[in-house]
Amino acid sequence: MNKFSIYQYLTILVVLVIGFVYALPNLYPTQPSIQVAYTDSGKSADQELLTELKDILFKFSEDNIQNDSAYVEANEETKIKMVQENAYDEIFLRDNKIVIKFNDVDTQLSSKTVLQNNLLDEVVIALFLEPSTPKWLKNIGADPVKLGLDLSGGVHFLLEVDIDTAQQGRLEQLLDSYRNTFREEKIKVNSSSIKDLALYFEFANKDSYNKALKKYREDSPALGGVQYIITERPSSNVLILKYSDFALREIRDYAVGQNLTTLKNRTNELGVSEPIVQRQGANRIVVELPGVQDPTAAKKIIGKTANLEFRLEANSRTSPLRKEQFNFKENEFQTAYLEKAVIITGDRVTKANADFDTETGLPIVLISLDMQGGKAIQKATSGNVGRRLGVLFIEQKAKSELVINDLGESVIEQTTYIEKNIISLATLQAVLGTRFQITGVGSSADARELALLLRAGALAAPMKFVEERTVGPSLGKDSVERGMKSILIGFCLVILFMALYYRVFGLVANISLIINLILITGIMSILGASLTLPGMAGIVLTVGMAVDANVLIFSRIREELKNKDPQRAIRDGFSRAFITIFDANVTTLITALILYFIGTGPVKGFAITLSVGIITSMFTAIMCTRAMVNLIYGNKNIKALKI
């Protein structure tokens, strides 16, 4: 009686081995490091950049220790060794980037500054903590548990959406739409323009004026409210259209909502763990990126404002006022004129994938549009087969410059600017629909980046960084220490109580409790989930719940001992307590899952560890504890049981 089959023991053993192996990486310390990559995403880090970085750091290290007495007295060979040891611990190429490890945070920060001052916009430098996990563990995907912003530090951004630019963009599209409508309906217009975020139309005669006014009034309630405020000047045949407060709210909500979705998609696409992206107020967005120590690197992740505009190439019939000249992205000396009228922008893209042209073998991007975008491009290309369609790549860039501030210190000053280049100018062979391909996108890396940005979504309006804050490691260290202290105190008190009150069974429960914590850590590592401070609270709660399950079992065994022999009491105690434990844990698990799906930030962190803890505590209480009790008491003639 009270024996498990060999298969049950093997199942427990397999689960424990997997849990232990994937929890192991958390025992290895992290090392302050720097990751260096070219700003141009199409360019991979190479041996040339590696040598340049070594030279910069070597010279910086040499300048720092040249007055050291041990260095002065050493021979040339020893000096070189001392400089190199002081410069960095290790430097190597990995995944198109260069990783530099340091022995302390001070050297890491000072090295980052000197590299940035020397290389400016040529590279992007990110600070991070490199785990020292053995290679064999990395090969099976065993990584340490990621820490959230409150524990590991990271960056906090407050961004403001430029509503005026969004409104200007809408007005430009509206202006072009009305120009086409008036042309089709033979309404004669002398001039049309945008001034002070309003549309100005001057008509040739009173009849055209009245027809246009009727058209405006028909369009105004299109959104379920007054869309325009119309200013009439009949004496001069001028009509002025300005967006109403209702329309402005719609534009603002769309721009902020689209940017919010885009930022969420972009941070998820680029692998930032547990990012927090949420709206604040009318036109601001908060972004928190755990584990990212450097605001410059984080800006590269979330501040990329690349977008596309599809425009027809200007021809001999295009008015000089309705065309613009642009350079090609791949060849800045080659230019072309495109019409100012934008057919569609990147926010109409629903799917984008990088691929290769079957005929030329060159990189391309396969594009799918939504219904509205498909109709717009079909209408624009239906009468223009044989003309060339230009794809304009719009990107917000930063320019860095080393300047001297008021204190006489060298600091990097950054300014942003918008760059527009043609990436494709191909002849239309047929009318386009919702699916087509873009050629001339550069290298395969450029194609992948463009596809990623389009897939994540385009920003509906530019954003500016109102506030940026780096959460320092001291806060994270303090939080981790306090959280760990609370777990250890609770853990030790529970172990002491169980050992004194339940004796042998208490020791079994304590071993199960240790196994439970290891399994939680292992599963968190496997899932790639982030541990936050509320997550630690979830672990503390799980410790109590795991012991509660054992208490229910042991109390039931005590009750059964009054009327049964020890072996039957053990068997019935476990089996009859199972239903109670299962019901209690399942209802708690349902609550935890609801918290995860509707909660944000800290609430999600708590829900994740609680959910994982419930599952592991049920396994350890029902399976592991029973297995150990069976090994101690199973198939033996026991006269009395002390519990």
XYZ file of N, CA, C and O in Angstrom, residues 168 235 287 304 375 448 465 486 547 568:
40
model
N -2.446 68.834 -39.906
C -1.910 69.327 -41.179
C -1.935 68.224 -42.235
O -2.290 68.465 -43.392
N -18.789 87.732 -51.036
C -18.396 88.887 -51.847
C -17.131 88.617 -52.660
O -16.958 89.140 -53.766
N 6.006 55.268 -21.944
C 6.672 54.026 -22.356
C 7.737 53.695 -21.317
O 8.590 54.525 -21.006
N 11.708 55.262 -33.793
C 11.820 55.113 -35.240
C 10.499 55.526 -35.878
O 9.472 54.902 -35.661
N -8.643 50.424 -52.194
C -9.509 51.214 -53.077
C -8.803 52.482 -53.550
O -8.907 52.873 -54.713
N 14.131 43.750 -44.268
C 13.562 43.199 -43.030
C 13.139 44.307 -42.079
O 12.081 44.242 -41.453
N 9.923 63.743 -27.344
C 10.209 63.239 -26.003
C 10.097 64.392 -25.010
O 10.922 65.296 -24.995
N 11.958 39.478 2.180
C 10.590 39.108 2.576
C 10.306 37.644 2.245
O 9.674 36.930 3.035
N 2.062 25.604 1.403
C 2.029 25.011 2.748
C 0.588 24.695 3.136
O 0.308 23.671 3.766
N -3.764 3.077 5.644
C -5.035 3.516 5.067
C -5.280 4.994 5.356
O -5.869 5.712 4.540
